[in-house]
PDB file of C-alpha atoms in Angstrom:
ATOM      1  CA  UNK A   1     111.571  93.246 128.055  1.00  0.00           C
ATOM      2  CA  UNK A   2     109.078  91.835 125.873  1.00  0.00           C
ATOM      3  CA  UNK A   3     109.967  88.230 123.805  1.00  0.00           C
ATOM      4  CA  UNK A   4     107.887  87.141 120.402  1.00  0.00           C
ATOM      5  CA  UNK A   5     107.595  83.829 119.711  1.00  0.00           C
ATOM      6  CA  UNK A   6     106.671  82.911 116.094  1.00  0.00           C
ATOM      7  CA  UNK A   7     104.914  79.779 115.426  1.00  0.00           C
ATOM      8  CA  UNK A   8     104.578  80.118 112.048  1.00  0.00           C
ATOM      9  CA  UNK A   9     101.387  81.323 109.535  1.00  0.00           C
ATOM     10  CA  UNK A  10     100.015  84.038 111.602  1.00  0.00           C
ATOM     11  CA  UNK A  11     100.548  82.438 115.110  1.00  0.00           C
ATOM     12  CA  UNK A  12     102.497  84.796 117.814  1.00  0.00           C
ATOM     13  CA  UNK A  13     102.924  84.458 121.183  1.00  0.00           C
ATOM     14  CA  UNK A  14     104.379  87.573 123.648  1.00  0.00           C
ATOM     15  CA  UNK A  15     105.829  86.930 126.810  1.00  0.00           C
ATOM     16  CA  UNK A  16     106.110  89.940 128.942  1.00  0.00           C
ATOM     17  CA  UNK A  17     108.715  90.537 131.567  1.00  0.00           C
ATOM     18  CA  UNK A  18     105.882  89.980 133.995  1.00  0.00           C
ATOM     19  CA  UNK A  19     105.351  86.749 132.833  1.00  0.00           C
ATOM     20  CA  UNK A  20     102.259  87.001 130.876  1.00  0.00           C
ATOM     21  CA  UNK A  21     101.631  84.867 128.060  1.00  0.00           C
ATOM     22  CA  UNK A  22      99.533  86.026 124.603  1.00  0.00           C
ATOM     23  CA  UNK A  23      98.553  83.838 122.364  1.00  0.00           C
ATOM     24  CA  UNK A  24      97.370  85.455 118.440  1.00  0.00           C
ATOM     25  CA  UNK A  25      95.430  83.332 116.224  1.00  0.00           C
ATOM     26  CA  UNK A  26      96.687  79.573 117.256  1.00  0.00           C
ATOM     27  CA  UNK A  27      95.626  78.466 113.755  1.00  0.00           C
ATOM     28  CA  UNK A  28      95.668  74.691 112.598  1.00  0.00           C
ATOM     29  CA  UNK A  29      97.735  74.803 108.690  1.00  0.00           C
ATOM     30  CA  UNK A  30      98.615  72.382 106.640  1.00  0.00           C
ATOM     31  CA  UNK A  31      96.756  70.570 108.833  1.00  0.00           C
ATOM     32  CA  UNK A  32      99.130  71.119 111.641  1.00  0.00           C
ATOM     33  CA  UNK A  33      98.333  72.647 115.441  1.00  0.00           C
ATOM     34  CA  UNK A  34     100.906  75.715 114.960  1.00  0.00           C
ATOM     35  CA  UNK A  35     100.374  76.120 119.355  1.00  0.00           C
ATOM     36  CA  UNK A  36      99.913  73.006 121.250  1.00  0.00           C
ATOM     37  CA  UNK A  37      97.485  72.737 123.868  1.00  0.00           C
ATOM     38  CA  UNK A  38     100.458  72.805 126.431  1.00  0.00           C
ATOM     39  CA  UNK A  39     102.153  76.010 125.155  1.00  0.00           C
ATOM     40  CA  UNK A  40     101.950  77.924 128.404  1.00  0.00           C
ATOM     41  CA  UNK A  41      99.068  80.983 127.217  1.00  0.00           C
ATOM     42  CA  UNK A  42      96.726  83.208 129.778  1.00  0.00           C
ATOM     43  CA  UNK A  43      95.113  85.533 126.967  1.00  0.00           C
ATOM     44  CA  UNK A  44      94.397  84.035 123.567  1.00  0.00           C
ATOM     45  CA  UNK A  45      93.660  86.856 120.799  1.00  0.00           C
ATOM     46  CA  UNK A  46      91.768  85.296 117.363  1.00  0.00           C
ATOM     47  CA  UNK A  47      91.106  87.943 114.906  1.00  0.00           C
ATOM     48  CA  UNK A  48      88.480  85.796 112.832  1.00  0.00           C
ATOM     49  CA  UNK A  49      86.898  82.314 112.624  1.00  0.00           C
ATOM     50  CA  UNK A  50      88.740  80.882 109.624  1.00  0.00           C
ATOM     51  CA  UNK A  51      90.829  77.625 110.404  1.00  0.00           C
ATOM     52  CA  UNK A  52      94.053  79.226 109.827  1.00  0.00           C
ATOM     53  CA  UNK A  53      93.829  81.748 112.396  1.00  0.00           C
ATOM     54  CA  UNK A  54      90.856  80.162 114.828  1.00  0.00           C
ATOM     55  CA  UNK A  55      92.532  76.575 114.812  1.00  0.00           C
ATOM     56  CA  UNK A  56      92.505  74.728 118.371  1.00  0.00           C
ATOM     57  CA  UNK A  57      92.001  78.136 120.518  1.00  0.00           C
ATOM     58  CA  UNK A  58      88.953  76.541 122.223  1.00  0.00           C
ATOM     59  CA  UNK A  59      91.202  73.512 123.338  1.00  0.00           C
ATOM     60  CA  UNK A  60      93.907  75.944 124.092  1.00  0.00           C
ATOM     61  CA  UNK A  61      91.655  77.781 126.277  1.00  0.00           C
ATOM     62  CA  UNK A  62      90.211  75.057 128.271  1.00  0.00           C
ATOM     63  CA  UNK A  63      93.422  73.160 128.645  1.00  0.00           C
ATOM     64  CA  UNK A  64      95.047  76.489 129.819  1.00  0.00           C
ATOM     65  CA  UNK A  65      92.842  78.523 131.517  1.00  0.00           C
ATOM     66  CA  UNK A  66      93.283  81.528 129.556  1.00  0.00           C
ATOM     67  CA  UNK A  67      90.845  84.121 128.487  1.00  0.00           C
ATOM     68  CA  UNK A  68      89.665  84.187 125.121  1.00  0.00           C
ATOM     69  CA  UNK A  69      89.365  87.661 122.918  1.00  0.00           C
ATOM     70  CA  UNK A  70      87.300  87.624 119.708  1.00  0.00           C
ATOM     71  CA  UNK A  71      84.267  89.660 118.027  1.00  0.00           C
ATOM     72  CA  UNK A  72      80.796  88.328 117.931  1.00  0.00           C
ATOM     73  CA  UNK A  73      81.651  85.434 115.158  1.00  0.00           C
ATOM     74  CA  UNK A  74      84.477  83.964 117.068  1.00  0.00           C
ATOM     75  CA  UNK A  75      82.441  83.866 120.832  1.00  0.00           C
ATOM     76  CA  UNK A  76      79.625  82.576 119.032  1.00  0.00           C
ATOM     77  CA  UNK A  77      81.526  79.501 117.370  1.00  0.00           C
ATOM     78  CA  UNK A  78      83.968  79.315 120.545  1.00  0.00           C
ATOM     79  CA  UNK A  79      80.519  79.000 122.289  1.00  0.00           C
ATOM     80  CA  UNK A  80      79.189  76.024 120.136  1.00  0.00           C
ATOM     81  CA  UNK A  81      82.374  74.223 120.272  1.00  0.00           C
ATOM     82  CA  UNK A  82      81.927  74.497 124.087  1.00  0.00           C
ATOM     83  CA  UNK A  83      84.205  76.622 125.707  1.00  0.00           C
ATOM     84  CA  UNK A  84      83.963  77.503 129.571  1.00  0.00           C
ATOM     85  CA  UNK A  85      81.335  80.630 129.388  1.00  0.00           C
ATOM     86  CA  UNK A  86      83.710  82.215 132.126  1.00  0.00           C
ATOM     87  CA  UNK A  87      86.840  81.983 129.855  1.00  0.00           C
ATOM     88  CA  UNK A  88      84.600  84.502 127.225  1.00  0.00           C
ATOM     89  CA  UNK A  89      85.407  88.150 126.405  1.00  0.00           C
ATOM     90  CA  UNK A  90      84.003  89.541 123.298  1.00  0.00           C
ATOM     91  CA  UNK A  91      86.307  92.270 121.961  1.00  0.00           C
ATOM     92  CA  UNK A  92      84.978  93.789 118.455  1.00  0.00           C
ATOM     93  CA  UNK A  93      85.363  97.300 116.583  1.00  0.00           C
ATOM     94  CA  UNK A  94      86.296  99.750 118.777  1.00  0.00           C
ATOM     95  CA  UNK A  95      86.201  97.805 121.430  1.00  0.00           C
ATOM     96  CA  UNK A  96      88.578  97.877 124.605  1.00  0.00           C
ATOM     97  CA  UNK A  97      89.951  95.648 127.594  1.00  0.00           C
ATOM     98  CA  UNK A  98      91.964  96.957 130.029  1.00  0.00           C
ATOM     99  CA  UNK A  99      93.318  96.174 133.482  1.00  0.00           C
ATOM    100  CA  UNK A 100      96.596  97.413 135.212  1.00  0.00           C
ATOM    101  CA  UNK A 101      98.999  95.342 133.475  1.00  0.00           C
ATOM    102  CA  UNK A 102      97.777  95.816 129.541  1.00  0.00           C
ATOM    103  CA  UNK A 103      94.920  97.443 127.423  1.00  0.00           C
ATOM    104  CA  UNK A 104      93.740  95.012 124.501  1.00  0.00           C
ATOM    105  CA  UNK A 105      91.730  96.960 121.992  1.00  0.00           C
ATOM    106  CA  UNK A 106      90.540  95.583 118.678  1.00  0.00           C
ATOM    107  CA  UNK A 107      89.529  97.455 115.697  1.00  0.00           C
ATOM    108  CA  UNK A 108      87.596  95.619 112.203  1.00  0.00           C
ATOM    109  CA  UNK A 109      89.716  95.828 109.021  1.00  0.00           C
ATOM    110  CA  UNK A 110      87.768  94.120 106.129  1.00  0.00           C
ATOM    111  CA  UNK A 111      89.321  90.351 105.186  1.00  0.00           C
ATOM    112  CA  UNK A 112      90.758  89.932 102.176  1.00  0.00           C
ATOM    113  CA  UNK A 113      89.904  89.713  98.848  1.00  0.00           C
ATOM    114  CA  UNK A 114      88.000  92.569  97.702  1.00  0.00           C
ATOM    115  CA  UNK A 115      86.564  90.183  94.778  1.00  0.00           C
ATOM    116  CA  UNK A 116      84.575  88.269  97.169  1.00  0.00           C
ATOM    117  CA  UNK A 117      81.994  90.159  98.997  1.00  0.00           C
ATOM    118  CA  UNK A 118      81.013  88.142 101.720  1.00  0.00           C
ATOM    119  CA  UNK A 119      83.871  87.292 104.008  1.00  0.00           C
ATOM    120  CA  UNK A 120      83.674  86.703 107.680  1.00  0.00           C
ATOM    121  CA  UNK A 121      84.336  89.773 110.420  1.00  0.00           C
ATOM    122  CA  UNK A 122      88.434  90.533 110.946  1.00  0.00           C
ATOM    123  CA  UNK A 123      89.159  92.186 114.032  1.00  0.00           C
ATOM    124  CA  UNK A 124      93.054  93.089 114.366  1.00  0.00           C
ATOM    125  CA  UNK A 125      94.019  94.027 118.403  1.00  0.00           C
ATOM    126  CA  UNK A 126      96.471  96.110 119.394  1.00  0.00           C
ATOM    127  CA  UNK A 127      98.422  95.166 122.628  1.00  0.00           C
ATOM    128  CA  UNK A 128      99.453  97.584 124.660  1.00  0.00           C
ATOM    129  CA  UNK A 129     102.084  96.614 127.334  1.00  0.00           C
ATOM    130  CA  UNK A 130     105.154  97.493 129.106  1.00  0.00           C
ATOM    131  CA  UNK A 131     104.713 101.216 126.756  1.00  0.00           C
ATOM    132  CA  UNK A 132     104.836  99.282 123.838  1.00  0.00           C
ATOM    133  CA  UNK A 133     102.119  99.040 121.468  1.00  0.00           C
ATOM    134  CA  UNK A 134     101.825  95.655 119.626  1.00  0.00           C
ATOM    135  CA  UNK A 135      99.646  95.064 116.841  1.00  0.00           C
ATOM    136  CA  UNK A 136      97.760  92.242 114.789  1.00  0.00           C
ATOM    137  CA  UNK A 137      96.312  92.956 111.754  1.00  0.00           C
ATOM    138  CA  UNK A 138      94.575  89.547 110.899  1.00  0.00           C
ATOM    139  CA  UNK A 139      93.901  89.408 107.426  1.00  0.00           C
ATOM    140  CA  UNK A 140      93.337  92.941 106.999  1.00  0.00           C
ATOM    141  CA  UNK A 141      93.208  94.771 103.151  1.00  0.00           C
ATOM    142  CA  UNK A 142      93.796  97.600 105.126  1.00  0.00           C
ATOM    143  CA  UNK A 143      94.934  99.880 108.110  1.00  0.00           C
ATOM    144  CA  UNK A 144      92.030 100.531 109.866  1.00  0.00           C
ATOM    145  CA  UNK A 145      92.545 103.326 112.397  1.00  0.00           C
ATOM    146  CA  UNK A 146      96.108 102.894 113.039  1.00  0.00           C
ATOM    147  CA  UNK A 147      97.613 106.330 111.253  1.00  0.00           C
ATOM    148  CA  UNK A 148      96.481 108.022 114.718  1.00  0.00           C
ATOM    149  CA  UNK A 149      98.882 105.721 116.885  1.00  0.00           C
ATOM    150  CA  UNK A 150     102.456 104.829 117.447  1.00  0.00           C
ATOM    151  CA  UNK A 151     103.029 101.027 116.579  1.00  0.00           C
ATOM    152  CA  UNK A 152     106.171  99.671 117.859  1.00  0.00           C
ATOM    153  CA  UNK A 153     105.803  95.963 116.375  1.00  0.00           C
ATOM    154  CA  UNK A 154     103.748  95.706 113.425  1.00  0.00           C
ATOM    155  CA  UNK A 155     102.684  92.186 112.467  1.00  0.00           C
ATOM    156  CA  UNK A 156     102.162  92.456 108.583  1.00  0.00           C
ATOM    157  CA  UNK A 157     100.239  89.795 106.672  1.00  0.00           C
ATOM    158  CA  UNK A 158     101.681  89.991 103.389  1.00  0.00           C
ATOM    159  CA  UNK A 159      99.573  87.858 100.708  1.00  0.00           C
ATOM    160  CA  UNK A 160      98.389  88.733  97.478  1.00  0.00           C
ATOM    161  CA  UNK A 161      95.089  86.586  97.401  1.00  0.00           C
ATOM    162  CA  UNK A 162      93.992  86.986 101.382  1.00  0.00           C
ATOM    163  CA  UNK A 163      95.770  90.234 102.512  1.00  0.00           C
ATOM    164  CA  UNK A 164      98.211  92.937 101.715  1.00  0.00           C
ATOM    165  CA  UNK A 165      99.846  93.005  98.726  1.00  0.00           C
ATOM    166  CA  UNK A 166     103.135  93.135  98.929  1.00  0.00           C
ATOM    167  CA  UNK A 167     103.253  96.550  97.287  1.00  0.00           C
ATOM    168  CA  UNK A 168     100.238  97.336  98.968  1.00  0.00           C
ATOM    169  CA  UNK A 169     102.409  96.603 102.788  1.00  0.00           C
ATOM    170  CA  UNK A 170     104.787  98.902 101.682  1.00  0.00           C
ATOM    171  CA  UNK A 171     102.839 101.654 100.999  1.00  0.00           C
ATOM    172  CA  UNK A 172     100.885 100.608 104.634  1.00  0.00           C
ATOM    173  CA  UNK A 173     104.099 100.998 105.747  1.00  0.00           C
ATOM    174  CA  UNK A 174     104.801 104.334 104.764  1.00  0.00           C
ATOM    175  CA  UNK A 175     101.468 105.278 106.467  1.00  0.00           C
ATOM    176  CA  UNK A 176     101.974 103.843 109.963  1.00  0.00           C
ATOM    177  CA  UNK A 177     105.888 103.819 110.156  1.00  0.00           C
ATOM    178  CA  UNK A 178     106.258 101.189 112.520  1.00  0.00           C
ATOM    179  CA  UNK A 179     109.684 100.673 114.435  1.00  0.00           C
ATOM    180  CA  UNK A 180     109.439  96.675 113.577  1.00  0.00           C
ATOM    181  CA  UNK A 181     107.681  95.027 111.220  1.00  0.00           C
ATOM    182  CA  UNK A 182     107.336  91.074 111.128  1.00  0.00           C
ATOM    183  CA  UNK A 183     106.050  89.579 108.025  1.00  0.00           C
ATOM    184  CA  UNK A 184     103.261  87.024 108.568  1.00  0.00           C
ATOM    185  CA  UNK A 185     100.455  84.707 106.470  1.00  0.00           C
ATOM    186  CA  UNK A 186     103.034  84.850 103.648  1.00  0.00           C
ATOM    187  CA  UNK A 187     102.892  82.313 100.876  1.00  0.00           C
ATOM    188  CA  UNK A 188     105.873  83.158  98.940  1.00  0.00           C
ATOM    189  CA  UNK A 189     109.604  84.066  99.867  1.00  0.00           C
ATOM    190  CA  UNK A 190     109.647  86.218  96.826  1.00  0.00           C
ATOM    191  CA  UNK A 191     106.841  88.734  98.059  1.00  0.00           C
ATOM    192  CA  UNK A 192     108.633  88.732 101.519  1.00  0.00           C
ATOM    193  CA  UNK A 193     112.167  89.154  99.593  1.00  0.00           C
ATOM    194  CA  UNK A 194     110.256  92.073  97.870  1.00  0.00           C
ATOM    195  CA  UNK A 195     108.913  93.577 100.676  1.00  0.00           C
ATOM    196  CA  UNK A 196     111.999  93.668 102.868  1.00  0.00           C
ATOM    197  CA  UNK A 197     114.285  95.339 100.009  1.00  0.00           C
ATOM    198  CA  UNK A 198     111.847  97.820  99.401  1.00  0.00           C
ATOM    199  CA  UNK A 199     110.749  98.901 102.768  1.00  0.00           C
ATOM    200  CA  UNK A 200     113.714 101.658 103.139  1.00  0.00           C
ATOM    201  CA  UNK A 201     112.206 103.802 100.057  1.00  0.00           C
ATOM    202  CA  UNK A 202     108.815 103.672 102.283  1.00  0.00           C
ATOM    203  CA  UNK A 203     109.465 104.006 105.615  1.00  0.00           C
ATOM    204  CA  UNK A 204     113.090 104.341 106.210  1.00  0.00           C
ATOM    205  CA  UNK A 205     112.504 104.522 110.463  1.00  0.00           C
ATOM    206  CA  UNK A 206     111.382 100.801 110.315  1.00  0.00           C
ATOM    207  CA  UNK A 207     112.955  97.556 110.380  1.00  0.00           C
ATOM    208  CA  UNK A 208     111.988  94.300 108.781  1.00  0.00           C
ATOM    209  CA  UNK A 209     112.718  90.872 110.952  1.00  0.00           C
ATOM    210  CA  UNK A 210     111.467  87.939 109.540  1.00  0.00           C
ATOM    211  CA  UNK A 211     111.177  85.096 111.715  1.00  0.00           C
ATOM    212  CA  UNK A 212     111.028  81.272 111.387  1.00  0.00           C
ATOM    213  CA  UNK A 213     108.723  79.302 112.836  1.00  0.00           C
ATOM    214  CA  UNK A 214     109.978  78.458 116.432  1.00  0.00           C
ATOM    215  CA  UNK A 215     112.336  81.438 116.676  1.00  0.00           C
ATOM    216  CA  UNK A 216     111.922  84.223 118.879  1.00  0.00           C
ATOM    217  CA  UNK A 217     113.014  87.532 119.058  1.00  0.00           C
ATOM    218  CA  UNK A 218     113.463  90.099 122.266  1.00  0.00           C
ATOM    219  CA  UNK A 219     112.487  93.531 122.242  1.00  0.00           C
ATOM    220  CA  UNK A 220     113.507  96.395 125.083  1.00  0.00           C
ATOM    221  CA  UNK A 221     113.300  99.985 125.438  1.00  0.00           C
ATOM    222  CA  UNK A 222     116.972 101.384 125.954  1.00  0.00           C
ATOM    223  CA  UNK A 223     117.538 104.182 127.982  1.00  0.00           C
ATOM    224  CA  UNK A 224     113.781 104.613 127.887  1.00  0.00           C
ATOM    225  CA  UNK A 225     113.312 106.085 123.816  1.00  0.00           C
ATOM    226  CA  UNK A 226     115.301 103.290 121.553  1.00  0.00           C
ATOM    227  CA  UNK A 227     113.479 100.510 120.776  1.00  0.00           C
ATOM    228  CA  UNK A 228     115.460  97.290 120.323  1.00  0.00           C
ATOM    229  CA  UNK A 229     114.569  93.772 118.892  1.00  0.00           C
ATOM    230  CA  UNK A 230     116.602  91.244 118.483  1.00  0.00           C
ATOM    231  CA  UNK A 231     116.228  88.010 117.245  1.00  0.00           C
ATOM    232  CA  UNK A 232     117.172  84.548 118.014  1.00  0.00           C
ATOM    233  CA  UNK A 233     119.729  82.725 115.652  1.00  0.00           C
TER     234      UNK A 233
END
């Protein structure tokens, strides 16, 4: 049993039936820490080095011990800010981290717009644990490499200046055919309203949850091939 934690913006955190805690992208919005220092982590993921998605994860790192994933732009200003060198592991394009109980890979997507040509290095990961394959897009334009696996839980950044437009998710969608989706980095209701009573013309196998900040939801394998989620009232 896996449980997703939504903090809000594009902040996740997966708790795995044996206890282990990932952070993705503890980002400061608004002006606001979406994960405390004190939220229990032991991997933090950060797909790029913009505020929003970088935030505190040096302070979250040091405060909880927990090993920090990013490609070369994110060690290098995790290094300057002065994280513990032993807390370090760069993960970029095609790059892969794996011990017995998950594999972490990440994979570049260009960041969002296409009008501005200079934008810094997005790495999305894909989590694989307890056979289910988890994955983060950042602020990807695109899909990267993901047509050649199965996704289970999709998180989706829907956002017509930064991201995926919401027409362009859906036809994403129709590509990868994830079991869940869970919209992220959204700035409007009405593109996530869109989205969501659209999605069954595109991929008719997947489900749309969209969380609140704070809520949670639980996923499980049932007798081994049907994936559930569920989420938190």
């Amino acid at each position: 049993m896996i449980t997703i934690e939504y903090f809000g913006h594009a902040s996740f955190r997966i708790i795995t039936e044996n206890n282990l805690h990932f952070v993705f992208d503890p980002g400061i919005y608004n002006e606001n820490k979406l994960v405390p220092e004190d939220t229990k982590t032991d991997f933090i993921c950060v797909t790029h080095i913009h505020q929003d998605h970088y935030g505190n994860c040096v302070e979250l790192a040091k405060k909880q011990k927990a090993l920090l994933f990013g490609n070369s732009s994110v060690i290098q200003k995790a290094t300057k800010e002065g994280i513990y060198p032993w807390l370090i592991r760069e993960l970029g394009n095609n790059m892969t981290y794996k011990i017995e109980e998950f594999t972490l890979a990440g994979y570049s997507i260009r960041h969002g717009p296409v009008s501005i040509e200079k934008q810094p290095e997005n790495t999305s990961f894909m989590l694989t644990v307890e056979d289910t394959n988890i994955v983060h897009l950042g602020d990807a334009i695109g899909i990267g490499p993901y047509e050649r696996f199965k996704i289970d839980v999709l998180f989706m950044p829907i956002d017509e200046t930064e991201a995926l437009k919401p027409q362009e998710a859906l036809n994403a969608a129709n590509v990868l055919k994830p079991r869940v989706i869970i919209p992220m980095h959204y700035k409007s209701d009405d593109d996530v309203e869109y989205f969501v009573k659209n999605l069954k013309y595109f991929s008719s196998t997947s489900t749309a949850i969209v969380l609140r900040p704070k809520q949670k939801v639980t996923c499980f394998w049932h007798v081994g091939h049907e994936f559930i989620c569920q989420a938190e009232d």
